[in-house]
Coordinates of C-alpha atoms and ligand atoms in Angstrom, one line a residue:
M1 CA 0.0 0.0 0.0
Y2 CA 1.4 3.4 -1.0
L3 CA 0.1 6.7 0.1
R4 CA 1.8 9.4 -1.9
R5 CA 1.8 11.4 -5.1
R6 CA 5.1 11.5 -6.9
V7 CA 6.1 15.1 -7.8
A8 CA 8.9 16.6 -9.8
G9 CA 12.4 16.1 -8.5
G10 CA 11.6 12.7 -7.1
A11 CA 10.1 14.0 -3.9
A12 CA 7.1 12.3 -2.5
C13 CA 4.3 14.1 -0.6
C14 CA 2.0 12.6 1.9
V15 CA -1.7 12.9 1.3
G16 CA -3.0 16.0 3.0
C17 CA 0.2 17.9 3.0
A18 CA 0.9 17.8 -0.7
F19 CA 1.4 20.8 -3.0
G20 CA 1.9 24.4 -2.3
R21 CA 1.8 26.2 0.9
W22 CA 1.8 24.7 4.3
P23 CA -1.0 25.7 6.7
S24 CA 1.2 27.9 8.8
Q25 CA 2.1 30.3 6.0
P26 CA 0.8 33.8 6.4
A27 CA -2.6 34.8 5.1
A28 CA -3.1 37.2 2.2
Q29 CA -2.4 40.9 2.7
E30 CA -5.5 42.8 3.7
K31 CA -6.6 45.7 1.6
A32 CA -6.3 49.0 3.5
G33 CA -9.7 50.2 4.7
S34 CA -11.5 47.1 3.3
A35 CA -14.8 45.7 4.6
T36 CA -12.9 43.0 6.5
D37 CA -11.8 45.7 8.9
A38 CA -15.3 46.2 9.9
V39 CA -16.9 44.3 12.8
Q40 CA -20.3 42.8 13.4
P41 CA -22.0 41.9 16.7
V42 CA -22.6 38.2 16.9
K43 CA -24.7 35.8 19.0
G44 CA -23.3 35.1 22.4
G45 CA -21.5 38.4 22.5
G46 CA -18.3 39.5 20.9
R47 CA -17.7 40.8 17.4
A48 CA -16.7 39.3 14.1
E49 CA -14.6 40.5 11.1
A50 CA -17.0 41.5 8.3
A51 CA -16.8 40.7 4.5
D52 CA -19.3 40.6 1.6
C53 CA -18.9 36.9 1.3
I54 CA -17.1 34.0 3.1
V55 CA -16.2 31.0 1.0
V56 CA -15.5 27.8 3.0
G57 CA -13.1 25.4 1.3
G58 CA -10.1 26.0 -0.9
G59 CA -10.5 23.3 -3.5
I60 CA -10.9 24.1 -7.1
V61 CA -14.6 25.0 -6.6
G62 CA -14.1 27.4 -3.7
A63 CA -11.1 29.0 -5.3
V64 CA -13.0 29.9 -8.5
V65 CA -15.9 31.3 -6.5
A66 CA -13.5 33.5 -4.4
R67 CA -11.5 34.6 -7.4
D68 CA -14.5 35.6 -9.5
L69 CA -16.1 37.5 -6.6
A70 CA -12.9 39.3 -5.8
R71 CA -12.3 40.2 -9.5
R72 CA -15.8 41.9 -9.5
G73 CA -14.8 43.9 -6.5
A74 CA -16.5 42.0 -3.6
E75 CA -14.7 41.7 -0.2
V76 CA -14.2 37.9 0.0
V77 CA -12.6 35.7 2.6
L78 CA -11.7 32.2 1.6
L79 CA -11.2 29.8 4.6
E80 CA -9.2 26.7 4.0
R81 CA -8.5 24.3 6.8
S82 CA -5.2 23.0 5.3
S83 CA -3.7 24.3 2.0
C84 CA -5.6 25.1 -1.2
G85 CA -5.8 22.1 -3.4
S86 CA -4.7 19.7 -0.7
E87 CA -7.7 17.4 -1.0
A88 CA -9.7 16.0 -3.9
S89 CA -8.8 18.8 -6.3
G90 CA -5.1 18.3 -5.9
L91 CA -5.3 14.5 -5.6
S92 CA -7.4 14.0 -8.7
A93 CA -6.2 12.7 -12.1
G94 CA -7.1 16.0 -13.7
T95 CA -8.6 14.5 -16.8
L96 CA -11.0 16.9 -18.7
W97 CA -13.6 15.3 -20.9
S98 CA -15.1 17.9 -23.2
A99 CA -17.1 17.7 -26.5
G100 CA -17.8 21.4 -26.8
M101 CA -21.2 23.0 -26.5
P102 CA -24.4 21.4 -27.7
R103 CA -26.4 23.4 -30.2
L104 CA -29.2 23.7 -27.7
V105 CA -28.5 23.5 -23.9
T106 CA -31.3 22.0 -21.8
E107 CA -31.2 20.8 -18.2
R108 CA -30.1 17.4 -19.4
D109 CA -27.0 18.9 -21.0
A110 CA -25.8 20.6 -17.8
A111 CA -22.7 18.3 -17.4
T112 CA -21.7 18.8 -21.1
Y113 CA -22.1 22.5 -20.7
L114 CA -20.1 22.7 -17.5
R115 CA -17.3 20.6 -19.0
A116 CA -17.0 22.8 -22.0
G117 CA -16.9 25.9 -19.9
S118 CA -14.5 24.5 -17.3
S119 CA -12.2 23.4 -20.0
E120 CA -11.9 26.9 -21.4
L121 CA -11.5 28.3 -17.9
L122 CA -8.6 26.0 -17.1
R123 CA -7.1 26.5 -20.5
S124 CA -6.9 30.2 -19.7
L125 CA -4.5 29.5 -16.8
G126 CA -1.9 28.7 -19.4
E127 CA 0.9 26.2 -19.7
A128 CA 2.1 26.6 -16.1
C129 CA -0.8 24.4 -15.1
E130 CA 0.1 21.8 -17.7
Y131 CA -3.2 22.2 -19.5
N132 CA -3.0 19.8 -22.5
R133 CA -5.7 19.5 -25.1
C134 CA -4.6 16.1 -26.2
G135 CA -8.0 14.7 -26.9
A136 CA -9.6 11.6 -25.2
L137 CA -10.7 8.2 -26.3
E138 CA -13.6 6.4 -24.7
L139 CA -13.1 2.8 -25.5
A140 CA -15.5 -0.1 -26.2
V141 CA -14.1 -3.5 -25.5
T142 CA -17.1 -5.8 -26.2
P143 CA -19.5 -6.0 -29.1
E144 CA -22.3 -4.9 -26.7
D145 CA -20.2 -1.9 -25.6
V146 CA -19.6 -1.0 -29.3
C147 CA -23.3 -0.9 -30.0
W148 CA -24.1 1.2 -27.0
L149 CA -21.2 3.6 -27.5
R150 CA -21.9 4.0 -31.2
Q151 CA -25.5 5.1 -30.4
D152 CA -24.1 7.5 -27.9
C153 CA -21.7 8.9 -30.5
E154 CA -24.6 9.4 -33.0
A155 CA -26.7 11.2 -30.3
G156 CA -23.7 13.5 -29.6
K157 CA -23.4 14.3 -33.3
R158 CA -27.1 15.2 -33.5
K159 CA -26.6 17.6 -30.7
G160 CA -23.7 19.3 -32.5
L161 CA -21.0 17.9 -30.2
A162 CA -17.4 17.4 -31.2
V163 CA -17.3 13.6 -31.2
E164 CA -15.8 11.2 -33.8
W165 CA -16.2 7.4 -34.1
V166 CA -12.9 5.6 -34.6
E167 CA -12.1 1.9 -35.0
G168 CA -9.6 -0.5 -36.3
V169 CA -6.3 0.9 -37.7
D170 CA -7.6 4.5 -37.2
L171 CA -7.9 3.9 -33.5
I172 CA -4.3 2.5 -33.3
M173 CA -3.0 5.4 -35.3
L174 CA -4.6 7.8 -32.8
E175 CA -3.2 5.9 -29.8
P176 CA -0.5 3.4 -30.6
A177 CA -0.4 2.2 -27.0
L178 CA -3.7 0.4 -27.7
A179 CA -2.1 -1.9 -30.2
G180 CA -2.7 -5.5 -29.3
G181 CA -5.1 -4.6 -26.6
S182 CA -8.8 -5.3 -26.1
A183 CA -10.2 -2.0 -27.5
L184 CA -12.5 -2.5 -30.5
A185 CA -13.7 1.1 -31.1
A186 CA -13.9 4.4 -29.4
I187 CA -15.4 7.9 -29.3
H188 CA -12.7 10.4 -29.9
T189 CA -13.3 13.9 -28.4
P190 CA -10.5 16.1 -29.7
L191 CA -11.5 18.9 -27.2
S192 CA -10.8 16.8 -24.2
G193 CA -7.5 16.9 -22.4
S194 CA -5.9 17.2 -19.0
V195 CA -4.5 19.6 -16.4
Q196 CA -2.2 19.3 -13.4
P197 CA -5.0 19.9 -10.8
A198 CA -2.9 20.9 -7.8
L199 CA -1.1 23.5 -9.9
A200 CA -4.4 24.8 -11.3
T201 CA -6.1 25.1 -7.9
R202 CA -3.1 26.9 -6.5
A203 CA -3.0 29.3 -9.5
I204 CA -6.7 30.1 -9.1
A205 CA -6.3 30.7 -5.3
D206 CA -3.3 33.0 -6.1
Q207 CA -5.5 34.9 -8.6
A208 CA -8.1 35.3 -5.9
E209 CA -5.5 36.9 -3.7
S210 CA -4.1 39.1 -6.4
A211 CA -7.6 40.4 -7.1
G212 CA -7.9 41.4 -3.4
G213 CA -9.5 38.3 -1.9
R214 CA -8.3 37.2 1.5
V215 CA -7.1 33.6 1.4
I216 CA -6.7 32.1 4.8
E217 CA -5.1 28.7 5.0
G218 CA -4.8 26.5 8.1
E219 CA -8.1 27.8 9.5
E220 CA -11.0 25.4 9.8
A221 CA -14.6 26.5 9.7
L222 CA -16.4 24.9 12.7
S223 CA -19.9 26.3 12.3
I224 CA -22.1 28.5 10.2
D225 CA -24.8 30.4 12.1
R226 CA -26.9 33.6 11.9
S227 CA -25.6 36.8 13.5
Q228 CA -27.4 38.2 16.5
D229 CA -29.7 40.5 14.5
G230 CA -30.1 37.9 11.8
S231 CA -28.8 40.1 9.0
A232 CA -25.6 38.2 8.4
W233 CA -24.0 34.7 8.5
V234 CA -21.2 34.1 11.0
V235 CA -18.5 31.5 10.5
C236 CA -16.5 30.4 13.6
T237 CA -13.1 28.9 13.1
S238 CA -10.7 26.6 14.8
G239 CA -8.4 29.5 15.5
G240 CA -11.1 31.2 17.6
Q241 CA -11.9 33.7 14.9
R242 CA -15.3 34.8 13.8
F243 CA -16.1 36.1 10.3
A244 CA -19.5 37.7 9.4
A245 CA -20.8 38.2 5.9
A246 CA -24.1 38.8 4.1
H247 CA -23.3 35.6 2.0
V248 CA -21.6 32.3 2.8
V249 CA -20.6 29.8 0.1
L250 CA -20.1 26.2 1.3
A251 CA -17.5 24.5 -0.9
A252 CA -15.9 22.1 1.6
G253 CA -16.0 19.1 -0.7
A254 CA -16.5 15.7 1.0
W255 CA -16.7 17.5 4.4
S256 CA -19.6 19.8 3.5
A257 CA -22.4 17.9 5.1
P258 CA -21.4 18.3 8.8
L259 CA -20.9 22.0 8.3
A260 CA -24.2 22.4 6.5
A261 CA -25.8 20.7 9.5
T262 CA -24.6 23.5 11.8
A263 CA -26.7 25.9 9.6
G264 CA -29.7 23.6 9.9
V265 CA -29.3 22.0 6.4
R266 CA -29.4 18.3 5.5
L267 CA -27.0 18.2 2.6
P268 CA -26.9 14.8 0.8
V269 CA -23.1 14.6 0.2
V270 CA -20.9 11.8 1.4
P271 CA -17.2 11.0 0.9
V272 CA -16.4 8.4 -1.7
K273 CA -12.8 7.1 -2.0
G274 CA -11.1 7.4 -5.4
V275 CA -7.9 5.6 -6.0
I276 CA -5.0 6.3 -8.4
C277 CA -2.2 4.0 -9.3
T278 CA 0.9 5.3 -11.0
S279 CA 3.7 4.0 -13.1
P280 CA 6.9 5.8 -14.2
A281 CA 7.0 6.1 -18.0
P282 CA 9.0 7.9 -20.7
P283 CA 7.2 10.9 -22.2
S284 CA 4.8 10.2 -25.0
T285 CA 3.9 6.7 -23.9
L286 CA 0.3 7.7 -24.0
R287 CA -1.0 10.3 -26.4
K288 CA -4.6 10.5 -25.3
V289 CA -6.6 10.5 -22.2
I290 CA -8.3 7.1 -22.0
Y291 CA -11.6 6.1 -20.5
E292 CA -13.2 2.7 -20.8
C293 CA -16.9 3.0 -21.5
S294 CA -18.3 -0.1 -19.7
S295 CA -18.5 1.5 -16.3
R296 CA -20.4 4.5 -17.7
R297 CA -22.7 2.2 -19.6
H298 CA -23.3 0.2 -16.4
F299 CA -23.9 3.3 -14.3
T300 CA -26.5 4.5 -16.8
E301 CA -28.3 1.2 -16.8
V302 CA -28.3 1.0 -13.1
G303 CA -30.0 4.4 -13.3
D304 CA -28.3 7.6 -12.0
G305 CA -30.5 9.5 -9.7
R306 CA -32.6 6.6 -8.6
N307 CA -30.4 5.8 -5.7
D308 CA -30.3 7.6 -2.4
L309 CA -27.8 7.7 0.4
L310 CA -29.4 4.8 2.1
A311 CA -28.4 2.7 -0.9
T312 CA -25.4 3.6 -3.0
P313 CA -24.7 7.1 -4.4
A314 CA -24.9 7.1 -8.2
K315 CA -21.8 6.3 -10.2
C316 CA -19.9 4.3 -7.5
T317 CA -18.0 1.1 -8.4
H318 CA -18.8 -0.6 -5.1
G319 CA -21.9 -1.2 -3.0
Q320 CA -22.5 0.8 0.1
D321 CA -20.5 -1.6 2.3
G322 CA -17.5 -0.6 0.3
T323 CA -16.3 -4.2 -0.2
H324 CA -18.3 -5.5 -3.2
R325 CA -17.3 -4.3 -6.6
L326 CA -20.4 -3.9 -8.8
V327 CA -18.6 -2.2 -11.7
R328 CA -15.1 -2.3 -13.0
K329 CA -13.7 1.0 -14.1
L330 CA -10.5 2.3 -15.7
Y331 CA -9.2 5.7 -17.0
A332 CA -5.6 6.7 -17.7
K333 CA -3.5 9.6 -18.7
Q334 CA 0.1 10.6 -18.9
C335 CA 1.1 13.5 -16.6
G336 CA 3.3 16.5 -17.5
P337 CA 6.8 17.4 -16.3
S338 CA 5.8 18.3 -12.7
D339 CA 4.7 14.7 -12.1
E340 CA 7.7 13.3 -14.0
H341 CA 5.5 12.3 -16.9
Q342 CA 4.2 9.3 -14.9
L343 CA 1.2 7.4 -16.1
V344 CA -1.9 7.6 -13.8
F345 CA -4.6 4.9 -13.8
G346 CA -7.8 5.4 -11.9
G347 CA -10.6 3.2 -11.2
D348 CA -12.5 2.4 -8.1
R349 CA -15.0 4.7 -6.4
I350 CA -15.6 3.2 -3.0
P351 CA -18.5 4.5 -0.8
G352 CA -19.1 3.8 2.9
V353 CA -15.7 5.2 3.9
R354 CA -14.8 7.5 6.8
D355 CA -13.9 11.1 5.9
D356 CA -10.3 10.5 6.9
D357 CA -9.7 7.1 5.2
Y358 CA -7.0 7.5 2.6
S359 CA -5.9 3.8 2.6
V360 CA -5.4 2.1 -0.8
P361 CA -6.9 -1.3 -0.9
E362 CA -4.5 -3.8 -2.4
E363 CA -7.4 -5.4 -4.2
T364 CA -8.0 -2.1 -6.0
E365 CA -4.4 -1.9 -7.1
R366 CA -4.5 -5.4 -8.5
A367 CA -7.8 -4.7 -10.3
V368 CA -6.4 -1.5 -11.9
W369 CA -3.2 -3.1 -13.1
A370 CA -5.0 -6.1 -14.5
H371 CA -7.4 -3.9 -16.4
A372 CA -4.6 -1.7 -17.7
T373 CA -2.7 -4.6 -19.1
E374 CA -5.8 -5.7 -20.9
L375 CA -6.2 -2.4 -22.7
F376 CA -2.5 -1.6 -23.3
P377 CA -0.6 -4.9 -23.4
A378 CA 2.1 -3.9 -25.8
A379 CA 3.1 -0.5 -24.5
I380 CA 2.2 -0.8 -20.8
Y381 CA 2.7 -4.4 -19.9
D382 CA 6.5 -4.1 -19.4
L383 CA 6.2 -0.8 -17.6
V384 CA 3.6 -2.3 -15.2
R385 CA 5.5 -5.5 -14.7
G386 CA 8.6 -3.4 -14.0
T387 CA 6.6 -1.1 -11.7
L388 CA 5.3 -4.0 -9.7
R389 CA 8.7 -5.6 -9.5
A390 CA 10.3 -2.4 -8.3
A391 CA 7.6 -2.1 -5.7
S392 CA 7.8 1.0 -3.4
D393 CA 10.7 2.8 -5.1
E394 CA 8.8 3.0 -8.4
A395 CA 5.2 2.2 -8.0
G396 CA 2.8 4.7 -6.5
A397 CA -0.8 4.9 -5.4
W398 CA -2.9 7.3 -3.5
A399 CA -6.5 7.9 -2.5
G400 CA -8.6 11.0 -2.2
L401 CA -12.1 11.7 -1.0
M402 CA -14.6 12.8 -3.5
P403 CA -17.8 14.6 -2.6
F404 CA -20.6 12.4 -4.0
S405 CA -24.2 13.6 -4.0
A406 CA -27.1 11.2 -3.8
D407 CA -28.2 11.6 -7.4
G408 CA -24.8 12.1 -9.0
K409 CA -25.3 15.8 -9.9
P410 CA -23.5 18.8 -8.4
I411 CA -25.3 20.9 -5.8
V412 CA -24.8 24.5 -6.7
G413 CA -26.9 27.5 -5.8
E414 CA -28.7 29.4 -3.0
L415 CA -30.9 27.9 -0.3
A416 CA -33.4 30.8 -0.3
P417 CA -36.4 28.5 -1.2
L418 CA -35.6 26.7 2.1
G419 CA -35.9 30.0 4.0
L420 CA -32.1 30.4 4.1
P421 CA -31.3 33.3 1.9
N422 CA -27.7 34.2 1.1
L423 CA -26.5 30.7 2.1
W424 CA -25.1 29.1 -1.1
M425 CA -23.9 25.5 -1.7
A426 CA -21.1 24.6 -4.2
C427 CA -20.3 21.0 -3.6
G428 CA -21.3 17.4 -4.6
F429 CA -19.1 17.3 -7.7
G430 CA -18.3 13.6 -7.1
P431 CA -15.8 12.2 -9.7
S432 CA -16.0 15.2 -12.1
G433 CA -15.3 18.3 -10.1
V434 CA -12.2 19.4 -12.0
M435 CA -13.9 19.2 -15.3
E436 CA -17.3 20.6 -14.1
G437 CA -16.6 22.5 -10.9
P438 CA -14.8 25.6 -12.3
M439 CA -17.6 26.6 -14.7
A440 CA -20.3 25.9 -12.1
A441 CA -18.4 28.0 -9.5
S442 CA -18.1 30.8 -12.1
L443 CA -21.9 30.8 -12.7
L444 CA -22.6 30.9 -9.0
A445 CA -20.1 33.7 -8.5
A446 CA -21.8 35.7 -11.3
R447 CA -25.2 35.3 -9.6
L448 CA -23.9 36.1 -6.2
A449 CA -22.0 39.2 -7.4
A450 CA -25.1 40.5 -9.1
R451 CA -27.0 40.1 -5.8
L452 CA -24.2 42.1 -4.1
G453 CA -24.6 44.8 -6.7
F454 CA -21.3 44.0 -8.5
A455 CA -21.5 43.7 -12.2
G456 CA -18.7 43.1 -14.6
D457 CA -17.2 40.3 -16.6
G458 CA -16.5 37.1 -14.9
D459 CA -14.0 34.5 -16.1
G460 CA -15.5 31.7 -17.9
V461 CA -19.1 33.1 -17.8
G462 CA -19.7 33.8 -21.4
L463 CA -20.8 30.4 -22.7
G464 CA -24.3 30.3 -24.0
G465 CA -27.1 32.8 -23.3
D466 CA -28.9 33.6 -20.1
E467 CA -31.6 31.0 -20.8
E468 CA -29.0 28.3 -21.3
Q469 CA -27.2 29.3 -18.1
R470 CA -30.5 29.2 -16.2
A471 CA -31.2 25.7 -17.5
V472 CA -27.9 24.5 -16.2
M473 CA -28.4 26.1 -12.8
R474 CA -31.8 24.5 -12.6
A475 CA -30.3 21.1 -13.2
I476 CA -27.9 21.5 -10.3
D477 CA -30.1 23.6 -8.0
P478 CA -29.6 22.6 -4.3
C479 CA -33.4 22.8 -3.7
R480 CA -34.3 20.2 -6.4
E481 CA -36.4 17.3 -5.4
G482 CA -34.5 14.9 -3.1
C483 CA -31.6 17.2 -2.5
C484 CA -31.1 19.7 0.3
A485 CA -33.7 20.0 3.1
R486 CA -34.0 21.7 6.5
C487 CA -33.0 19.6 9.5
Ligands
FAD501 C1 -8.4 9.9 -7.1 C2 -9.3 10.9 -7.7 C3 -9.3 11.1 -9.1 C4 -10.1 12.1 -9.7 N1 -10.1 12.3 -11.0 C5 -10.8 13.3 -11.6 C6 -10.7 13.6 -12.9 O1 -9.9 13.0 -13.7 N2 -11.4 14.7 -13.4 C7 -12.3 15.4 -12.7 O2 -12.9 16.2 -13.2 N3 -12.4 15.1 -11.3 C8 -11.7 14.1 -10.8 N4 -11.8 13.8 -9.5 C9 -12.9 14.5 -8.7 C10 -12.5 15.9 -8.3 O3 -11.2 15.8 -7.7 C11 -13.4 16.5 -7.3 O4 -14.8 16.4 -7.7 C12 -13.2 18.0 -7.1 O5 -11.8 18.2 -6.8 C13 -14.0 18.5 -5.9 O6 -13.6 19.8 -5.7 P1 -14.0 20.6 -4.4 O7 -13.4 21.9 -4.4 O8 -15.5 20.5 -4.3 O9 -13.5 19.7 -3.2 P2 -12.0 19.6 -2.5 O10 -11.0 19.7 -3.6 O11 -12.0 18.4 -1.7 O12 -11.9 20.9 -1.7 C14 -12.6 21.1 -0.5 C15 -11.7 21.8 0.4 O13 -12.4 22.2 1.6 C16 -11.5 22.1 2.7 N5 -12.3 22.0 3.9 C17 -13.1 20.9 4.3 N6 -13.7 21.2 5.4 C18 -13.4 22.5 5.8 C19 -13.7 23.3 6.9 N7 -14.5 22.9 7.9 N8 -13.1 24.6 6.9 C20 -12.3 25.0 5.9 N9 -12.0 24.2 4.9 C21 -12.5 23.0 4.8 C22 -10.7 20.9 2.4 O14 -9.4 21.0 3.1 C23 -10.5 21.0 0.9 O15 -9.3 21.7 0.5 C24 -11.0 12.9 -8.8 C25 -11.0 12.7 -7.5 C26 -10.1 11.8 -6.9 C27 -10.1 11.6 -5.4

């Protein structure tokens, strides 16, 4: 069992302390005369520092919300208990599936829309974040998968998406590493790609600071409550500080539900463990991001959205007890220079885990390597065999905790319909928060800024018209049926 992510220079970081700043580093400079100098009376006496908005959680979602609000001129405080990007965002594979924008965006196309928008937003961060629009292949390995995936491809084309059907020699020419493997055909999405997610999250948090936001790391939010006069929300922290703001955005990933409960909200988000196995490899071993379609097909057949938290959250590979694998899953990509070009292979999504369980099940590692050698026997087999032989010096694996919602959709928007105005949720992105979270966060920030009276261009908000953006926000509304409730 290995618990680390390899980083440039051969160093290895422990989960939870990886990447960027350590918690004890100083917080952002305060702007002279800013609203955060102001104070608010709070329940139980005492006073709190005031801002326009407090964002709880410095993953990729919270960082984009804070950045976009700060860029519009709002006084924003971002509270991160560890360092920005130290949890799911930094531990993810950073694959970005995108097929561009559908001609017409309805609620059913929300994920496609968010992926197209997030991809553009991450691309704008530049090469420093190792954004790579290399394209992706979603593979079919059985005749049944071929039929199912081909229909999916045709449906995508009818919607105007950038999808291509490839098979036979064309497939091998696109990705020579598949030669001799089990893939029969694939959907090629040239607009897909990848990013180094820890670098991207850090870059966005830094942009939030540069725009005047206050990014406070090493400060855990303990509760969210009303101020004494009910006009503001107050967030109490582990450092004994209190922050008051008209608006609070909860973006604490897999740890969001207990915090929401302090504000009287039942938030259907649970931690699901995602595991990544790595292998050293020379650059250009893999050209494309690879997904195998059988898990998506099976998730769809099982019926996303029909499960609830008493059963298994949608899109998990294992049953709720975390021990029985229901679906086998594999994706792969080759990293950039900051990760020494290593190959990463992901698979299992295991529910029923504690929110501090980062252990890597040996069974998961075995399943991932077995699956990888089926898909890439020629190119990968020797690497994997070498990796396994070399054991701890070469092989790597780590786990992260993904914020899964009950119905598999993100939870983004205000809780005003529940009688909790100015309390916003930005969580529940499950296995796709890097490719969907930035755009959703950007849309939320645009709405929130408008409520605060700040207009202006946001980053990433520019895709589609108002009606399309409203359709997307309806699909991920926290007050949709079966989602958030008062408790
Ligand atoms: C192994 C793995 C592979 C993945 N691969 C992909 C992929 O290829 N593509 C993709 O799109 N997605 C992928 N994901 C999913 C993606 O990483 C998540 O959906 C996304 O990062 C969620 O972002 P977030 O900001 O909501 O949560 P997080 O990144 O977890 O951020 C939440 C932050 O809140 C902080 N926090 C928690 N509680 C508090 C508190 N009380 N006070 C202050 N701060 C708090 C945490 O420290 C954390 O930094 C993967 C995830 C994993 C684990």
